[in-house]
Structure formats: structure tokens, C-alpha cells
XYZ file of C-alpha atoms in Angstrom:
575
model
C 14.579 29.434 13.407
C 12.525 26.231 13.028
C 9.194 26.153 11.215
C 6.377 23.660 11.650
C 2.637 23.204 11.550
C 0.218 21.890 8.924
C 0.955 24.495 6.185
C 4.676 23.713 6.359
C 3.993 19.968 6.355
C 1.967 20.371 3.154
C 4.707 22.474 1.597
C 7.404 19.931 2.417
C 5.219 17.047 1.230
C 4.844 18.673 -2.194
C 8.549 19.480 -2.419
C 9.588 15.973 -1.400
C 7.082 14.370 -3.793
C 8.671 16.234 -6.709
C 12.148 15.350 -5.434
C 11.192 11.676 -5.104
C 9.746 11.598 -8.618
C 12.973 12.985 -10.108
C 15.095 10.396 -8.270
C 12.953 7.282 -7.837
C 11.521 6.872 -11.352
C 14.897 6.890 -13.187
C 16.419 4.783 -10.390
C 13.641 2.186 -10.670
C 14.182 2.021 -14.444
C 17.943 1.521 -14.014
C 17.430 -1.192 -11.381
C 14.881 -2.923 -13.598
C 17.219 -2.829 -16.586
C 20.054 -4.316 -14.509
C 17.879 -7.120 -13.113
C 16.557 -8.018 -16.560
C 20.106 -8.115 -17.939
C 21.292 -10.390 -15.131
C 18.246 -12.642 -15.494
C 17.778 -12.823 -19.262
C 21.368 -12.211 -20.364
C 20.805 -11.258 -23.984
C 20.272 -7.525 -24.564
C 17.603 -8.230 -27.173
C 15.673 -10.271 -24.651
C 16.106 -7.481 -22.108
C 15.046 -4.578 -24.289
C 11.750 -6.119 -25.419
C 10.008 -6.144 -21.988
C 11.895 -2.984 -20.985
C 10.469 -1.139 -24.013
C 6.985 -2.107 -22.875
C 7.778 -0.721 -19.406
C 9.002 2.655 -20.693
C 6.090 3.136 -23.109
C 3.565 2.133 -20.431
C 4.942 4.600 -17.881
C 5.049 7.482 -20.399
C 1.473 6.927 -21.580
C 0.025 6.422 -18.086
C 1.775 9.403 -16.507
C 0.524 11.542 -19.392
C -3.036 10.712 -18.302
C -2.639 12.440 -14.904
C -2.946 16.040 -16.215
C -5.534 14.933 -18.787
C -7.729 13.659 -15.953
C -7.118 16.897 -14.029
C -5.489 15.083 -11.100
C -2.579 16.286 -8.974
C 0.712 14.474 -8.466
C 0.432 13.525 -4.779
C 2.424 11.370 -2.379
C 0.174 8.381 -3.164
C 0.135 8.854 -6.960
C 3.941 8.860 -6.762
C 3.578 5.080 -6.390
C 1.944 4.673 -9.823
C 5.125 4.866 -11.965
C 6.951 2.611 -9.479
C 4.122 0.059 -9.677
C 4.146 0.122 -13.474
C 7.939 -0.105 -13.754
C 7.825 -3.146 -11.489
C 4.792 -4.872 -13.006
C 4.620 -3.912 -16.705
C 7.459 -6.231 -17.733
C 5.881 -9.365 -16.189
C 4.146 -10.614 -19.304
C 7.068 -9.824 -21.576
C 9.391 -11.902 -19.357
C 7.223 -15.006 -19.814
C 7.144 -14.536 -23.597
C 10.873 -13.869 -23.920
C 11.745 -16.772 -21.612
C 9.523 -19.125 -23.624
C 11.164 -17.918 -26.833
C 14.618 -18.570 -25.359
C 13.457 -21.996 -24.198
C 12.435 -22.851 -27.761
C 15.752 -21.553 -29.106
C 17.652 -23.824 -26.722
C 15.817 -26.929 -27.927
C 17.661 -29.528 -30.030
C 15.720 -28.534 -33.153
C 14.797 -24.823 -32.823
C 11.683 -23.958 -34.825
C 11.615 -21.148 -37.370
C 10.528 -17.697 -36.295
C 6.939 -18.147 -37.505
C 6.568 -21.455 -35.692
C 8.333 -20.032 -32.659
C 5.943 -17.087 -32.386
C 2.973 -19.363 -33.056
C 4.012 -21.858 -30.354
C 4.931 -19.115 -27.913
C 1.596 -17.324 -28.219
C -0.384 -20.583 -28.264
C 1.088 -21.741 -24.972
C 1.181 -18.383 -23.167
C -1.539 -16.069 -24.490
C -4.256 -17.533 -22.268
C -2.333 -17.576 -18.933
C -0.854 -14.145 -19.678
C -4.302 -12.757 -20.509
C -5.794 -14.085 -17.285
C -2.751 -12.965 -15.294
C -3.240 -9.454 -16.673
C -6.962 -9.508 -15.953
C -6.437 -10.657 -12.359
C -3.785 -7.958 -11.866
C -6.185 -5.339 -13.226
C -8.960 -6.725 -11.000
C -6.739 -6.490 -7.936
C -5.798 -2.895 -8.719
C -9.409 -1.945 -9.461
C -10.209 -3.053 -5.924
C -8.943 0.412 -4.991
C -11.995 1.898 -6.745
C -14.136 1.019 -3.734
C -11.610 2.685 -1.421
C -12.989 5.671 0.478
C -9.814 7.736 -0.146
C -9.945 9.542 -3.500
C -6.159 9.436 -4.251
C -6.275 5.666 -3.650
C -8.992 5.376 -6.304
C -6.838 7.423 -8.657
C -3.914 5.052 -8.070
C -6.213 2.120 -8.853
C -7.470 3.681 -12.090
C -4.035 4.744 -13.352
C -2.343 1.462 -12.412
C -5.106 -0.626 -13.978
C -4.943 1.398 -17.203
C -1.151 1.056 -17.229
C -1.285 -2.712 -16.716
C -3.892 -2.960 -19.485
C -1.596 -1.055 -21.841
C 1.345 -3.280 -20.870
C -0.766 -6.411 -21.395
C -1.837 -5.368 -24.907
C 1.672 -4.358 -25.915
C 3.159 -7.561 -24.490
C 0.758 -9.719 -26.491
C 1.302 -7.772 -29.723
C 4.538 -5.777 -29.742
C 6.826 -8.400 -28.180
C 5.805 -11.256 -30.560
C 6.336 -8.824 -33.441
C 9.814 -7.921 -32.154
C 10.680 -11.587 -31.655
C 9.547 -12.343 -35.190
C 12.088 -9.872 -36.570
C 14.962 -11.236 -34.494
C 18.065 -12.462 -36.274
C 17.437 -16.163 -35.762
C 20.947 -17.658 -36.328
C 22.617 -15.249 -33.907
C 19.837 -15.716 -31.348
C 20.169 -19.514 -31.554
C 23.962 -19.365 -31.049
C 23.629 -17.061 -28.037
C 21.009 -19.212 -26.384
C 23.050 -22.358 -27.029
C 26.087 -20.741 -25.391
C 23.977 -19.633 -22.415
C 22.485 -23.101 -21.964
C 25.967 -24.621 -21.648
C 27.048 -22.236 -18.906
C 26.490 -23.301 -15.276
C 23.452 -21.441 -13.986
C 23.101 -20.734 -10.258
C 19.353 -20.156 -10.609
C 18.830 -23.477 -12.376
C 20.768 -25.314 -9.665
C 18.692 -23.625 -6.954
C 15.473 -24.513 -8.791
C 16.589 -28.146 -9.079
C 17.200 -28.310 -5.305
C 13.832 -26.717 -4.511
C 12.085 -29.051 -6.943
C 13.691 -32.129 -5.404
C 12.833 -31.048 -1.870
C 9.163 -30.373 -2.673
C 8.731 -33.592 -4.671
C 10.263 -35.721 -1.883
C 8.523 -34.003 1.057
C 5.241 -32.337 -0.011
C 3.518 -33.023 3.320
C 6.397 -31.562 5.341
C 6.485 -28.458 3.142
C 2.758 -27.884 3.722
C 2.984 -28.377 7.503
C 5.965 -26.037 7.865
C 4.211 -23.405 5.708
C 1.043 -23.570 7.822
C 3.005 -23.275 11.090
C 5.068 -20.285 9.878
C 1.962 -18.516 8.531
C 0.080 -19.061 11.814
C 2.973 -17.799 13.937
C 3.464 -14.665 11.836
C -0.295 -14.093 11.663
C -0.377 -13.561 15.437
C 1.185 -10.156 14.793
C -2.117 -8.913 13.340
C -3.288 -8.387 16.915
C -0.791 -5.523 17.209
C -1.767 -3.706 14.005
C -2.268 0.034 14.359
C -3.312 2.956 12.165
C -1.388 6.193 11.746
C -2.651 9.202 9.802
C -0.315 11.742 11.387
C 1.465 13.441 8.466
C 4.398 14.289 10.738
C 5.342 10.599 10.733
C 5.717 10.631 6.922
C 9.130 12.229 7.427
C 12.327 10.661 8.874
C 13.296 11.706 12.401
C 16.142 13.897 11.137
C 13.870 15.871 8.805
C 13.254 19.517 9.746
C 9.484 19.056 9.879
C 9.749 16.023 12.168
C 12.240 17.686 14.539
C 10.110 20.840 14.729
C 6.945 18.834 15.386
C 8.617 16.877 18.179
C 9.851 20.123 19.746
C 6.395 21.735 19.575
C 4.740 18.581 20.950
C 7.129 18.238 23.872
C 7.689 21.907 24.820
C 4.865 24.029 23.398
C 1.696 22.029 23.923
C 1.472 20.370 20.496
C 1.201 21.212 16.806
C -2.138 19.476 16.173
C -5.419 20.579 17.669
C -8.984 19.642 18.499
C -11.550 22.446 18.389
C -14.639 22.389 20.622
C -17.378 24.885 19.718
C -19.854 25.942 22.438
C -23.032 27.567 21.105
C -25.261 29.424 23.581
C -25.269 32.394 25.960
C -21.583 32.540 26.858
C -22.280 35.152 29.577
C -24.529 32.672 31.383
C -22.593 31.569 34.523
C -23.749 27.959 34.049
C -22.356 27.884 30.505
C -19.144 29.638 31.525
C -18.649 27.280 34.488
C -19.317 24.340 32.155
C -16.600 25.637 29.829
C -14.279 26.027 32.822
C -14.959 22.523 34.128
C -14.386 21.064 30.643
C -11.136 23.028 30.311
C -9.811 21.756 33.636
C -10.910 18.203 32.822
C -9.205 18.166 29.417
C -5.915 19.517 30.795
C -5.676 16.364 32.902
C -6.169 13.917 30.024
C -3.450 11.801 28.432
C -1.985 13.293 25.268
C -3.229 16.844 25.924
C -0.462 19.457 25.960
C -2.535 22.556 26.673
C -6.109 23.891 26.507
C -7.150 27.489 25.786
C -10.659 28.764 26.510
C -12.565 31.943 27.325
C -12.966 30.707 30.922
C -9.178 31.087 31.318
C -9.554 34.742 30.293
C -12.357 35.285 32.833
C -10.242 33.739 35.578
C -7.272 35.970 34.677
C -9.495 39.086 34.752
C -10.791 38.050 38.195
C -7.193 37.904 39.424
C -6.756 41.548 38.384
C -10.011 42.632 40.053
C -9.682 40.754 43.350
C -6.964 40.104 45.877
C -5.875 36.506 46.461
C -7.658 36.462 49.831
C -10.991 37.669 48.356
C -13.788 35.286 47.383
C -13.972 36.221 43.676
C -10.264 35.632 43.039
C -9.563 33.101 40.246
C -13.232 32.138 39.955
C -16.106 32.347 37.482
C -18.691 35.005 38.641
C -22.146 33.813 39.669
C -24.119 36.349 37.570
C -24.195 37.144 33.839
C -23.917 40.848 34.667
C -20.620 40.302 36.468
C -19.223 38.367 33.494
C -20.435 41.067 31.068
C -18.872 43.747 33.263
C -15.547 41.940 33.185
C -15.584 41.942 29.368
C -16.508 45.651 29.287
C -13.704 46.550 31.682
C -11.209 44.683 29.546
C -12.466 46.343 26.364
C -11.907 49.764 27.933
C -8.218 49.131 28.623
C -7.325 46.280 26.278
C -8.015 45.007 22.773
C -11.106 42.790 22.320
C -9.300 41.118 19.398
C -7.094 39.467 22.028
C -9.641 36.669 22.431
C -11.318 36.642 19.015
C -10.195 33.007 18.574
C -11.878 32.087 21.841
C -15.252 33.892 21.561
C -17.265 35.950 19.064
C -18.276 39.558 19.759
C -21.956 38.629 20.168
C -21.089 36.295 23.091
C -22.998 33.417 21.442
C -20.109 31.098 20.546
C -17.007 30.062 22.463
C -14.057 28.046 21.217
C -11.942 25.603 23.245
C -8.615 24.933 21.566
C -7.050 21.638 22.654
C -3.396 21.178 21.638
C -2.149 17.592 21.509
C 1.284 16.567 22.744
C 0.610 12.999 21.506
C -1.275 13.225 18.195
C -1.785 9.459 17.899
C -5.050 8.070 16.562
C -5.828 6.125 19.724
C -5.271 9.268 21.853
C -7.514 11.353 19.581
C -10.291 8.730 19.554
C -10.120 8.395 23.349
C -10.366 12.198 23.754
C -13.267 12.340 21.352
C -15.210 9.760 23.362
C -14.288 11.481 26.610
C -15.502 14.880 25.367
C -18.785 13.380 24.170
C -19.345 11.659 27.497
C -18.315 14.645 29.635
C -20.548 17.110 27.741
C -23.636 14.866 27.632
C -25.502 17.212 30.052
C -23.759 20.416 29.010
C -25.976 23.551 29.287
C -25.233 24.543 25.660
C -24.701 22.923 22.262
C -21.262 21.303 21.868
C -19.622 20.570 18.510
C -16.236 18.861 18.139
C -13.936 19.339 15.125
C -10.435 20.339 14.132
C -7.602 18.866 12.105
C -6.910 16.062 14.593
C -10.539 14.924 14.407
C -10.382 14.977 10.603
C -7.286 12.758 10.743
C -9.021 10.401 13.192
C -11.959 10.099 10.796
C -9.431 9.602 8.000
C -8.038 6.627 9.940
C -11.500 5.099 9.972
C -11.781 5.683 6.239
C -8.424 3.953 5.705
C -9.634 0.849 7.534
C -12.971 0.930 5.723
C -11.205 1.365 2.386
C -8.670 -1.359 3.225
C -11.397 -3.877 4.018
C -13.660 -2.995 1.073
C -10.867 -2.929 -1.521
C -9.394 -6.156 -0.132
C -12.721 -7.999 -0.270
C -13.506 -6.643 -3.746
C -10.099 -7.661 -5.101
C -10.201 -11.121 -3.501
C -13.722 -11.818 -4.762
C -12.972 -10.617 -8.302
C -9.714 -12.581 -8.497
C -11.468 -15.685 -7.133
C -14.163 -15.423 -9.827
C -11.546 -14.977 -12.566
C -9.508 -17.932 -11.267
C -12.650 -20.086 -11.137
C -13.371 -19.209 -14.769
C -9.746 -19.766 -15.751
C -9.555 -23.223 -14.137
C -13.231 -23.969 -14.897
C -13.648 -24.935 -11.247
C -14.690 -23.208 -8.030
C -12.236 -25.421 -6.178
C -9.539 -24.320 -8.586
C -10.381 -20.701 -7.781
C -10.051 -21.417 -4.056
C -6.744 -23.247 -4.469
C -5.390 -20.484 -6.684
C -6.267 -17.987 -3.945
C -4.209 -19.819 -1.288
C -1.003 -17.809 -1.931
C -2.960 -14.563 -1.657
C -4.523 -15.524 1.669
C -1.162 -16.650 3.051
C 0.571 -13.473 1.862
C -2.120 -11.231 3.361
C -1.802 -12.970 6.739
C 1.998 -12.717 6.637
C 1.910 -9.079 5.505
C -0.407 -7.852 8.263
C 1.259 -10.075 10.838
C 4.733 -8.691 10.182
C 3.325 -5.147 10.087
C 2.015 -5.714 13.604
C 5.243 -7.328 14.827
C 7.455 -4.621 13.268
C 5.134 -1.815 14.479
C 4.555 -0.580 10.921
C 1.258 1.309 10.872
C -1.442 1.200 8.220
C -1.387 4.637 6.582
C -2.394 6.207 3.290
C 0.479 4.466 1.437
C 0.582 1.028 3.070
C -3.229 0.802 2.792
C -2.769 0.322 -0.972
C -0.522 -2.673 -0.504
C -3.070 -5.503 -0.325
C -4.791 -4.713 -3.621
C -1.444 -4.336 -5.397
C -0.135 -7.566 -3.902
C -3.314 -9.456 -4.855
C -3.119 -8.198 -8.421
C 0.568 -9.015 -8.885
C 0.997 -12.081 -6.676
C -1.733 -14.216 -8.242
C 0.185 -14.096 -11.522
C 2.757 -16.613 -10.242
C 0.145 -19.201 -9.293
C -1.662 -18.941 -12.622
C 1.535 -19.442 -14.599
C 2.675 -22.396 -12.471
C -0.648 -24.247 -12.547
C -1.119 -23.631 -16.278
C 2.266 -25.133 -17.153
C 1.791 -27.980 -14.657
C -1.544 -28.843 -16.273
C 0.055 -28.818 -19.740
C 2.859 -31.116 -18.579
C 0.297 -33.581 -17.200
C -1.605 -33.498 -20.476
C 1.609 -34.399 -22.257
C 1.597 -37.707 -20.371
C 4.066 -36.960 -17.566
C 3.580 -38.232 -14.029
C 2.720 -35.756 -11.278
C 6.322 -35.670 -10.029
C 7.784 -35.270 -13.525
C 5.190 -32.590 -14.346
C 6.170 -30.624 -11.238
C 9.857 -31.011 -12.102
C 9.260 -29.895 -15.692
C 7.221 -26.891 -14.523
C 10.001 -25.835 -12.146
C 12.605 -26.140 -14.900
C 10.695 -23.961 -17.384
C 7.951 -21.688 -16.061
C 9.356 -21.864 -12.529
C 12.466 -20.052 -13.704
C 10.366 -17.345 -15.391
C 8.262 -16.940 -12.254
C 11.345 -16.400 -10.097
C 12.831 -13.903 -12.583
C 9.478 -12.148 -12.714
C 9.187 -11.902 -8.930
C 12.766 -10.701 -8.551
C 12.211 -8.000 -11.177
C 9.052 -6.801 -9.413
C 10.845 -6.669 -6.061
C 13.840 -4.946 -7.625
C 11.623 -2.276 -9.168
C 9.979 -1.508 -5.838
C 13.359 -1.411 -4.080
C 13.827 2.117 -5.479
C 11.306 3.266 -2.842
C 13.949 2.594 -0.163
C 15.476 5.977 -1.046
C 12.201 7.896 -0.762
C 12.084 10.965 1.456
C 8.875 9.615 3.061
C 8.954 6.885 5.681
C 5.543 5.593 4.615
C 6.779 5.115 1.027
C 9.879 3.292 2.324
C 7.725 1.021 4.465
C 5.528 0.440 1.423
C 8.617 -0.731 -0.488
C 9.738 -3.037 2.335
C 6.265 -4.564 2.569
C 5.994 -5.052 -1.198
C 9.201 -7.096 -1.122
C 7.773 -9.109 1.754
C 4.385 -9.616 0.072
C 5.676 -10.489 -3.400
C 8.336 -12.714 -1.822
C 5.692 -14.614 0.148
C 3.517 -14.943 -2.988
C 6.551 -16.331 -4.826
C 7.349 -18.853 -2.093
C 3.722 -19.959 -1.993
C 3.650 -20.394 -5.778
C 6.863 -22.446 -5.956
C 6.579 -24.304 -2.625
C 3.015 -24.478 -1.277
C 1.124 -24.868 -4.576
C 3.299 -27.715 -5.997
C 3.301 -29.469 -2.596
C -0.491 -29.084 -2.468
C -0.815 -30.506 -5.998
C 1.337 -33.522 -5.160
C -0.286 -34.293 -1.818
C -3.973 -33.675 -2.551
C -4.117 -34.076 -6.358
C -7.149 -31.751 -6.636
C -10.082 -32.842 -8.785
C -10.012 -29.894 -11.193
C -6.513 -30.913 -12.367
C -7.293 -34.622 -12.398
C -10.492 -34.006 -14.374
C -8.540 -32.363 -17.188
C -6.046 -35.228 -17.089
C -8.776 -37.884 -17.407
C -10.325 -36.023 -20.368
C -6.966 -35.867 -22.109
C -6.266 -39.576 -21.560
C -9.734 -40.527 -22.830
C -9.154 -38.546 -26.022
C -5.880 -40.410 -26.535
């Protein structure tokens, strides 16, 4: 016995959401802990940002019942987002602390904390604000659970930001300084694969900035072509893997039994009127011939079947709609005398004023549903009664439109807000535009690969752009801030880029890898859309990282933008 249909889909969605929460949240925490240990080495350095992560997730998840919200398939992403993002700011602080400890004359703990906060508080604050702004872009989304994800994620990031700027410096202050210095000295002497890779990247970008920019533009343009093939999918059956019971049942129903999803067409008027009944019959025959339609049930089918019982195949009235309302009424009366009128209660009411056409879809794709909707509207333009179209499939088609509308509005809101914050941060509109380059590139690459890989925009992947904007801009802010500081210290452009790679560049890479590692837990989700979300996050954050450590430094070296040079001139004049 196989069970399917919308009620079972909802049941399995709720069960799988709970199952995913039990597995994915602890798994994401374990992965994050392992990545931090491999990246930072020292357990004390690891536990400081990890503590912020755990506290942030606990507090934020506790807000869900307080707000009266339900734990849905989309809200399942909130703890994963926070586990992946909440440690970002702590990593920069801990890495800067370790950098100071490795210096030839390590400062005391007070001076260390003072120097660490002086150099990082401002970029971390703006990184947090831009992340919050990106996530709050979901507030203008037309889907309510998406807004809830935006609110919860933004609150969580705000909590993580405050704790990173207060709790982590306090924990660093109480570190055992002699032991910490010895550990960092030992680590600095060990050959580091990441440092060697950074040195190679730095040398390549410094020697060939123009080539790096040209190659980046060409790759982005080629991948961006895939946006032409983007599609939307709101069919909940596709949330499940092909081997899942719900998916197998749905495919069986769609291929053998007409379809599990339906469109309902309501006809309001005198159903006994031959013109109305013939109109229903013509519409029924027309719809049965359309692409994606598995079967159509209507009251005209019943009338035709009754006529087959009343007439012989060689008689004129056989398998036809009668020409008079009396003949139609007589057919219904005859049936009521020998049968049960409840047999067609889903097709017509007892007052004969409303009839229902039930269209079952063998291909419940959004493009099929939209095409049928237009076809029905066109075919019934001169119908002799009022026609209303509805049903679950129509709701899902409208939902697809809402996803696109929400995607565009949240994307524009997030981009505009982040641009304004970057312009304030760099005190330059041009600086805001340059800082937005990695976001624009990543968005093009993300949607392009989605089109090429045939990954649809659905309720989960529609959240991706705002999350990527909020998280990805962090890398650019940190790189440009350190680069600007190195220039102010009197270094040449090439030496400033090299110094930024060696220090903040390492932290950026560790940060990006930790974010991607946290989201990798979604690969084991029971929902395909959540898995695709995880794959696309890795792609998006990876492209933001590459832009921050390849495109931005190459851009700085080749164009030497005015907003950076202006700060440099001011600094030199003061000297």
C-alpha cells in the first residue's frame, strides 16, 4: 500500500523537518568545531568563537516559540545559518590576537586587547551591520516564512556581533599569556600549507593584476549565460529524493492515475441549460487534449454516461448532451430514482447552480500550470456562465510568482542597503560600488550555475541571495580595511597587498571555509531543496571569497581607486 497526496506530503514534511533538526544542527556544530581546530590550532582560540556560536543558536532558537512561529522547512535553515556565520567576527579577533602573540615583542594582555579592538572593531561592526542588512532584505519578501528567517537570522547575527565585540576580548584578556605566547611561537615555526598557498596567490595577483581581472570577467560572463535557463519550482513533491515514498507515490499517481495535483474550475449558472452544459462538455474535451493534463472530471461526463444507458448506440441521443433543459433535468431525476445523488456531489450542487470541473495534472510543473491557466481563460472568454479557476495547483503557480517577486525585492533591498553602508564605511560612493563588485559577480555566477545545473528557484533557494549578500560582503570589507591601513603605514601598493594577504587574507580564507563547512551539513538533509541550498551556499560564498582575494586586490593594483588614494594623500600630508 502506497500513500500520497497533499495531506501526506505535509505530514512527511513535518516529520522530516524534525528529523533534519535532530541530525543537522549537531552535525553542523561538530563540523564547525573541527574546521576551527584545523584552522586556528589552539583549543583556546577555537572555543572562544565556538562559544559565541552555541550561545547565539540557543538564544535565537528560543525566540521561535516566543514569537508564536512554527518550525518549518525554511526556518530549519536558521540554526545552520547562525552556526556558519556567528563565528565570523570571533575568527578575526582571535586571528589578530594570535598575530600579535607571534610578533617579536608580544604586547601585554591589556595592550593586546586594546590594539586588537582598535584595529578590528570598526570593520567588524560594519561587517556585522552589512550582514544584518542583507538578511533583513528578506523582510520585503512576499513569503511569510522567508520574513521569519530574515528576522531570526538578523537577530542572531546581532547577538553574535555584540558577544564577539565584548565576550571574546574579555576571554582573551584572561588568557594565560606565557603559555599562549609559547604555543603561537611553536605554530609560527611550523610549515603552513595555507600560508604557502596565500603567498602563491599574492605573487600571482601582484604580478598579473590585469590578467586576473580579464579572466574573472570572462568566466563570470560565460557562467552568467546560464541565467537564461533559470526556472521556478513550487511543487512540494520535488522536495523529496526520488527514492522517498512520497516521491515514488506521486510519480505513480502522475503516470498511471491522472495526477495527484489538481486545478478546479467552478461554473456558476443554470447547469440544466443545454448551452451551459454543452459549454462544460466542450471545455472538458478541450482540456483532456492539453499537455500535462492526466484526466478531467465534469458533470457533462455524467450526462453523457446517462445518455448511453437511455439510448442505443445507433440512436441520435447516444453519448450526447440533450438539447432541452427538461431532458437534462429528467436525466438527473431518473438517476436519483435508481442511484445515489451523492455520487456527483463533487461535480455539481443539488440546486443545479454550480458545476465543478476537476482537472488532474500528470505534469504539475509551473510552466504547464501557467499555460493551462491562460488557455482556460482564453477558451472560456465567451462562456455562457461565470467561470472561476482555483485549486492547489493554481495556488502553487501564484506562489511561484510570489517567489520571484520576493527574490527580486529582497535582492534589491539588500544590495541597496549594503551599498549605502559600504559608501558610509569607505566615505565614498565609488568605494561602495567597488565593495559591491564581489556581490554582483557572485549573484551572476549563482544564478548562472543554477540555470546550467537545472536547479530551480524554490522556497529554500530563494533565500540564498540575501544570505550570500549579507555574508559575502564581509570578506571585501576586511580586505580593503587592512589594505588601507597598510598603505597608511607607508607601504607601497604591492607591499600593502602582500601584507594584507599575509594577515587578514588568512583570516578571510579561514572565515570563508568555516562558513562553507557549516553549511555542508545540509548535504545530509532529507529535502532536495535544502541540499541544493547547501551546494549553492558553498558556490556563492566560494565565489565571494575568490572575488575578495583575487578580483578586489587586482582591481586595487590596476585602477588605484580615488577613495583609497585620497586617504593615502591625507595620511602623507599629516606626516
